[in-house]
Tab-separated table of C-alpha atoms in Angstrom:
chain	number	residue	atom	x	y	z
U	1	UNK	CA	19.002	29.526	4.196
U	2	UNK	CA	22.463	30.412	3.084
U	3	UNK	CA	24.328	33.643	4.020
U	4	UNK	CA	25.246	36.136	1.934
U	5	UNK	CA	29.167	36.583	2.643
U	6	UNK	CA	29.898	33.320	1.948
U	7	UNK	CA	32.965	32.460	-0.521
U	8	UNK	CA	33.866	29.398	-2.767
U	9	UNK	CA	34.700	26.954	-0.033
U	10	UNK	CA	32.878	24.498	1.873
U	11	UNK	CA	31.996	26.012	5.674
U	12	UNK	CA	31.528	24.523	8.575
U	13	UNK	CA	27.825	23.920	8.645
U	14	UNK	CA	28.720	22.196	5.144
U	15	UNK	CA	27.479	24.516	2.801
U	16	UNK	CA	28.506	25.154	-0.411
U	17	UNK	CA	28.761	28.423	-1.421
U	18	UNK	CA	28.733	30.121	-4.993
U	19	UNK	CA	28.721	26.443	-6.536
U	20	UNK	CA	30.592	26.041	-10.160
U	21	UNK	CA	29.137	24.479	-13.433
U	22	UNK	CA	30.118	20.633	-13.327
U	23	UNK	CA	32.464	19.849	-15.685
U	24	UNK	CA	30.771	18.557	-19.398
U	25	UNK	CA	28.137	21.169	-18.942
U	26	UNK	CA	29.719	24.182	-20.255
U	27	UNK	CA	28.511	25.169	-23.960
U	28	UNK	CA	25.059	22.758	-23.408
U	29	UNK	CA	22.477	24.241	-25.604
U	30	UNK	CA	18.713	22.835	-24.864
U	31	UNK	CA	16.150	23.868	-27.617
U	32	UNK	CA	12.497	22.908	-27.917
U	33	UNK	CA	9.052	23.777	-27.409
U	34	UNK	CA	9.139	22.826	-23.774
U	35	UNK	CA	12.857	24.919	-22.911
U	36	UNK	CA	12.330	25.458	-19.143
U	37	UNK	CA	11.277	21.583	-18.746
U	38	UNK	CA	14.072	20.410	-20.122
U	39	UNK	CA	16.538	22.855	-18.427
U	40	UNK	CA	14.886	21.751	-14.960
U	41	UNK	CA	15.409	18.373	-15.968
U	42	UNK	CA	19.063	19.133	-16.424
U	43	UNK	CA	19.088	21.000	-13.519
U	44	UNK	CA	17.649	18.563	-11.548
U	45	UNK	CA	19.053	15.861	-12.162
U	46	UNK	CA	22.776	17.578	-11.538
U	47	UNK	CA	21.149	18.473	-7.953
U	48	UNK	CA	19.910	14.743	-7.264
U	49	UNK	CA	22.773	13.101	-8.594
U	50	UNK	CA	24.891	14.777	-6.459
U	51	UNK	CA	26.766	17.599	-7.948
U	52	UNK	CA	24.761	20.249	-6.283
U	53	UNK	CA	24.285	18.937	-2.743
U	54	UNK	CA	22.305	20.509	0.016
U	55	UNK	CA	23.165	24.044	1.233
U	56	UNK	CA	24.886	24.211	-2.024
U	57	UNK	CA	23.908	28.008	-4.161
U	58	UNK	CA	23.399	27.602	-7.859
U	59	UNK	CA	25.210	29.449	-10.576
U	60	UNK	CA	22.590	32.640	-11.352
U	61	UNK	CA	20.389	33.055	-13.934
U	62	UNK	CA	22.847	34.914	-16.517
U	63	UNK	CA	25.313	32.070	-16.096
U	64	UNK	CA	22.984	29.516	-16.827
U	65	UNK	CA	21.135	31.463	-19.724
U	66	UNK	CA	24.623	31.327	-21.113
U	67	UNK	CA	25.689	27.609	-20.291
U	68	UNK	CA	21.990	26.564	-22.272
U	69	UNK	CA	22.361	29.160	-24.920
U	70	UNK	CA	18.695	29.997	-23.420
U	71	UNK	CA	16.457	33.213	-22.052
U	72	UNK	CA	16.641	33.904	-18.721
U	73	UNK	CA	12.545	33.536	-18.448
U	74	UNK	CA	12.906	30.280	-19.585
U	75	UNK	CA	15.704	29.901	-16.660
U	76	UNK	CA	13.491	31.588	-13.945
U	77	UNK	CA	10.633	28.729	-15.240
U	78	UNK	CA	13.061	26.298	-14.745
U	79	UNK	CA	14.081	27.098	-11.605
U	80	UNK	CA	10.654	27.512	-10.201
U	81	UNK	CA	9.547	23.732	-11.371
U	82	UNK	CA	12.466	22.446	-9.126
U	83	UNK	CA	11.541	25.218	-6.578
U	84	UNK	CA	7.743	23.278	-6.718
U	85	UNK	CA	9.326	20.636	-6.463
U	86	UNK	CA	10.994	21.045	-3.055
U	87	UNK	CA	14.420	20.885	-4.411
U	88	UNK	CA	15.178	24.435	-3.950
U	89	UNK	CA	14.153	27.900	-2.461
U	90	UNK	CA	15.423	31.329	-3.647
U	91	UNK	CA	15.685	34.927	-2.360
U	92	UNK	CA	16.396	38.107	-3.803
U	93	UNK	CA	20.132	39.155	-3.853
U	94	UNK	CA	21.183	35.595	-2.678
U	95	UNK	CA	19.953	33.556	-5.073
U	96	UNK	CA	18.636	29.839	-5.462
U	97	UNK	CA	19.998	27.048	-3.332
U	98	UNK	CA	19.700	23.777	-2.611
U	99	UNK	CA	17.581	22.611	0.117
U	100	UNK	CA	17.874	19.629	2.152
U	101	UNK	CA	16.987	15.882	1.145
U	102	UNK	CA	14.086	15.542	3.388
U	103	UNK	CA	12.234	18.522	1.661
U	104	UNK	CA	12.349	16.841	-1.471
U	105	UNK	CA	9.187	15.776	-3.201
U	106	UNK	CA	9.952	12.053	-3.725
U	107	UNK	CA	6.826	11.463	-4.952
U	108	UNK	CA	6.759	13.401	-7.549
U	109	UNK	CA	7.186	11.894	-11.200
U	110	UNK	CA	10.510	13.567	-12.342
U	111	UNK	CA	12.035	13.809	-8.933
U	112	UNK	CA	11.593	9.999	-8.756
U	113	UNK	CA	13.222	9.363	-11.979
U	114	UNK	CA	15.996	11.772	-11.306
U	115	UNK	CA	16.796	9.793	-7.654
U	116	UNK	CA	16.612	6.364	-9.316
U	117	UNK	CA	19.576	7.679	-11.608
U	118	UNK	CA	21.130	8.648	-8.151
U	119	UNK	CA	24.821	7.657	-7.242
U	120	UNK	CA	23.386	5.492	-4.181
U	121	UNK	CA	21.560	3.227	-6.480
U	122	UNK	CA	20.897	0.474	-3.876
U	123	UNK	CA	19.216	2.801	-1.393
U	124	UNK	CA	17.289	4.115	-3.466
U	125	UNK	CA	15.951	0.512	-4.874
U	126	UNK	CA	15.575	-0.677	-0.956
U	127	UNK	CA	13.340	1.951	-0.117
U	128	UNK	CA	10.889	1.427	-3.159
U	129	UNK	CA	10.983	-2.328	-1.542
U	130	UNK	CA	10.279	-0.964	1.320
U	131	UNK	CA	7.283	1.115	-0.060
U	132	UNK	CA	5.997	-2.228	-1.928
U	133	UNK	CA	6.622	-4.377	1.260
U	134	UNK	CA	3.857	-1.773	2.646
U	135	UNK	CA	1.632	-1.117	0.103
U	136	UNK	CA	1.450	-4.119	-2.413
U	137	UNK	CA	0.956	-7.209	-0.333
U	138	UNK	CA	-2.465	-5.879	1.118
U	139	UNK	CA	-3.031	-4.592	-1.910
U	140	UNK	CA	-3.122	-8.249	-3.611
U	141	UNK	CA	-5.547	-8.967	-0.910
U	142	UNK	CA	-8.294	-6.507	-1.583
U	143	UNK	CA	-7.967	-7.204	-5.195
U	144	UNK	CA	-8.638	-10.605	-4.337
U	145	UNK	CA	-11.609	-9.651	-2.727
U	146	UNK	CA	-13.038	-6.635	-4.965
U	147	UNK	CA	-11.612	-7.114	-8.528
U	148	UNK	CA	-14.389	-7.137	-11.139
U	149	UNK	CA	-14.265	-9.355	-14.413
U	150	UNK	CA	-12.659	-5.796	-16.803
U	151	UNK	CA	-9.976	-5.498	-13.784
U	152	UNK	CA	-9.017	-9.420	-13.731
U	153	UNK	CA	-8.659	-9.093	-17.553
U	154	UNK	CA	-6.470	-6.146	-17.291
U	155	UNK	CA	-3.961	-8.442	-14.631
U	156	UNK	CA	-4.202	-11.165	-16.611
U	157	UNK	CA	-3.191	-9.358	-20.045
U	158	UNK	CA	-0.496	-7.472	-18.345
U	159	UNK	CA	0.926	-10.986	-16.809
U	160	UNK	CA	0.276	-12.690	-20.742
U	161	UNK	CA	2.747	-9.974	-22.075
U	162	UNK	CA	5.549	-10.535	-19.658
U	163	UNK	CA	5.291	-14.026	-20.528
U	164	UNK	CA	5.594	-13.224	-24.002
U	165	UNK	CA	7.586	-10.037	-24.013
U	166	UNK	CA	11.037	-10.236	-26.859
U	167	UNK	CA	13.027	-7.418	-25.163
U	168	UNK	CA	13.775	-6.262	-21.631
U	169	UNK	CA	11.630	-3.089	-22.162
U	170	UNK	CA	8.712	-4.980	-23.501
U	171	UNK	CA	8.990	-6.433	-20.185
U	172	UNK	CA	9.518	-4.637	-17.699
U	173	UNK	CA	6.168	-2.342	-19.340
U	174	UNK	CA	4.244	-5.036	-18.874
U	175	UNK	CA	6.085	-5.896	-15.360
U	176	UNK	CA	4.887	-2.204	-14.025
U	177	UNK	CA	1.629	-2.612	-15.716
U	178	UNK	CA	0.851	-5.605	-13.842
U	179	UNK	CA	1.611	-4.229	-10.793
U	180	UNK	CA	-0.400	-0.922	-11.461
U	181	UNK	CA	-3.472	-2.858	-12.431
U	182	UNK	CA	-3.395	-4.808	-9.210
U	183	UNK	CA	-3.274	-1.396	-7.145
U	184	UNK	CA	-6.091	-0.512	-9.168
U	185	UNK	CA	-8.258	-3.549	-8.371
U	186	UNK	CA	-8.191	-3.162	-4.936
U	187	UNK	CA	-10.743	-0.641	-5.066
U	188	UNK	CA	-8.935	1.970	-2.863
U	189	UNK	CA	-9.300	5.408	-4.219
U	190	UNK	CA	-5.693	6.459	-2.792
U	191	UNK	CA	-3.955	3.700	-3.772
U	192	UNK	CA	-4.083	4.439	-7.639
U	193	UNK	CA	-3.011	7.759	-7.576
U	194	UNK	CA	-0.109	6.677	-5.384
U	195	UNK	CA	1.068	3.496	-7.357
U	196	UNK	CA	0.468	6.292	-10.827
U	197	UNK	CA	3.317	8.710	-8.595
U	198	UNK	CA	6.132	5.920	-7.809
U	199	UNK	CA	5.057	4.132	-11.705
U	200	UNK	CA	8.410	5.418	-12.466
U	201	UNK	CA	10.206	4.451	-9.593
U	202	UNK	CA	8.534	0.588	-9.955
U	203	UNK	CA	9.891	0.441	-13.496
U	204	UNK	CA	13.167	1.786	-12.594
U	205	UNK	CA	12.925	-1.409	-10.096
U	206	UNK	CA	11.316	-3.380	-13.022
U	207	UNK	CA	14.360	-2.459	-15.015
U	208	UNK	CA	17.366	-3.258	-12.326
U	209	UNK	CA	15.794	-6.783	-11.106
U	210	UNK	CA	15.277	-8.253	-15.090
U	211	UNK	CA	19.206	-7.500	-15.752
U	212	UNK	CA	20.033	-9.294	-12.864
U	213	UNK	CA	17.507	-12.094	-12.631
U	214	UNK	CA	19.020	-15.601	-12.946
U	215	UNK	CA	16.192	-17.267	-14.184
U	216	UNK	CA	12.825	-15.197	-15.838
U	217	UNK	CA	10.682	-18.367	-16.078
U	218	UNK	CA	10.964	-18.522	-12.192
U	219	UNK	CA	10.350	-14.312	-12.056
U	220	UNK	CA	7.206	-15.725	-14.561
U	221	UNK	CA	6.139	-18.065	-12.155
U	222	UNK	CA	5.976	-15.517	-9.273
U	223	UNK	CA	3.482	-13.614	-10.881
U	224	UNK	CA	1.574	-16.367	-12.612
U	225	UNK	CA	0.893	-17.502	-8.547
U	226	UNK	CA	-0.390	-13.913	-7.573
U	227	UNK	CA	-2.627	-13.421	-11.124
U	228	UNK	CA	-3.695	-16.846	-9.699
U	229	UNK	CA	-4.377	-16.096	-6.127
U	230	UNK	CA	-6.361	-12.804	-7.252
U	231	UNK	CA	-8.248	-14.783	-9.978
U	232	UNK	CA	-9.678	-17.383	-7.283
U	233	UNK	CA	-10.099	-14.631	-4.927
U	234	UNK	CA	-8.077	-16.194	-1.881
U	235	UNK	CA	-6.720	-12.847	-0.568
U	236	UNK	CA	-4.536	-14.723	2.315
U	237	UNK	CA	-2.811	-16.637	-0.071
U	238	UNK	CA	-2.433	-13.650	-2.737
U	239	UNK	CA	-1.445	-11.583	0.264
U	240	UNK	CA	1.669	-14.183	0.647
U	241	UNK	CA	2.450	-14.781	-2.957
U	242	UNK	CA	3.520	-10.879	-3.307
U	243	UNK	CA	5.201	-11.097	0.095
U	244	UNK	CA	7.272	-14.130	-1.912
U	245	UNK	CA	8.426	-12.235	-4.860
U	246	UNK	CA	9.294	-9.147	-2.655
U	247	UNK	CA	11.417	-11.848	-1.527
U	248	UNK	CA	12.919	-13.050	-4.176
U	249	UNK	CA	13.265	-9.295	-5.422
U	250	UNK	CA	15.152	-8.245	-2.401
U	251	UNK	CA	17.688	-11.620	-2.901
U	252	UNK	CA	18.411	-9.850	-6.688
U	253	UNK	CA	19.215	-6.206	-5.346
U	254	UNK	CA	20.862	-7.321	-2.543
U	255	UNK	CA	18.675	-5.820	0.259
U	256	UNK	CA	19.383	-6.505	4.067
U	257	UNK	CA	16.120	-7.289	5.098
């Protein structure tokens, strides 16, 4: 927690005290029927981005009720989303800070989209490969095994409209929704609710690796080979189709594997 006598500068422990408004921010004005949403949002996303790092204290509710042109109930809201959120703690007479990385909540849905906007884009795209290297291939597997008839369809559809997608979102919708369907044919209760936290992370993902793909038709044929594995229910060979586009996916971003 920080101290109360702290000044402007950066101490030792590399805290940042008394933290200014980043420059562009000044005169904002957020309206809506949602206000404290989208001032954590702002908020937020300042904090993951960078400009409020850990230890740092932010400016206090007047000041930002002023920079949004906002009440200050709809700043104490605000703040207490991002404080639910694990990105910061407050205390009477000190105010709200920052708190450190690791008490984030990755997985929740705004957090996630805030950190994919991150300055350290390619760590944060490695360690959603590293979260599909774990989940998806076994995933594939039990789908292979338990997938019903509806669930097959839903794969199959979501694969039909990559194919066929006209623009890079059309894609990369259909890219997540493939992907989503398969955690949902595995018939494990915990992995739906999971895949439905980090959607937003996989489309972020989605997003990056169809910009940079050389060739889609090969991207196409990647997933045409797991739809197929899944389809003939050969959960070794799914199990190693997923494990090749993770592959291929980590060759487009770069990742040191």
């Amino acid at each position: 927690m920080p101290d109360n006598g702290a000044d402007t500068t950066t101490r030792k422990t590399g805290r940042v005290e008394n933290a200014s408004i980043p420059r562009g921010l000044e005169g904002s004005r957020i309206a809506g029927s949602s206000v404290h949403t989208s001032i954590a949002q702002e908020i937020g996303l300042l904090i993951v981005q960078g400009e409020y790092p850990p230890g740092s204290i932010l400016p206090n509710e007047a000041k930002w009720s002023e920079i949004f042109g906002v009440s200050r109930s709809a700043v104490r809201e605000a703040i207490k989303m991002l404080m639910a959120k694990g990105l910061l703690a407050s205390r009477p007479k000190v105010g709200s800070w920052v708190e450190p990385k690791e008490r984030w909540n990755l997985l929740d849905r705004d957090v996630l989209s805030w950190y994919s906007s991150a300055p350290d884009r390619q760590a944060f795209l490695a360690t959603v490969q590293e979260f599909r290297y774990i989940i998806e291939p076994e995933a594939a597997a039990f789908a292979a095994i338990r997938r019903n008839d509806d669930q097959m369809d839903e794969i199959s559809k979501a694969l039909k409209e990559m194919g066929e997608a006209s623009t890079l979102s059309e894609r990369t919708r259909a890219d997540t929704r493939f992907h989503m369907a398969i955690l949902k044919a595995s018939g494990n209760d915990l992995l739906v609710p999971l895949g439905a936290m980090i959607e937003s992370a996989l489309n972020n993902l989605f997003v990056h690796v169809t910009r940079e793909v050389n060739s889609l038709r090969h991207a196409q044929k990647m997933h045409e080979a797991i739809e197929q594995k899944i389809r003939l229910k050969q959960p070794n060979a799914a199990r190693l189709a997923v494990r090749k586009l993770l592959a291929n996916t980590d060759d487009v971003i770069g990742r040191k594997k």
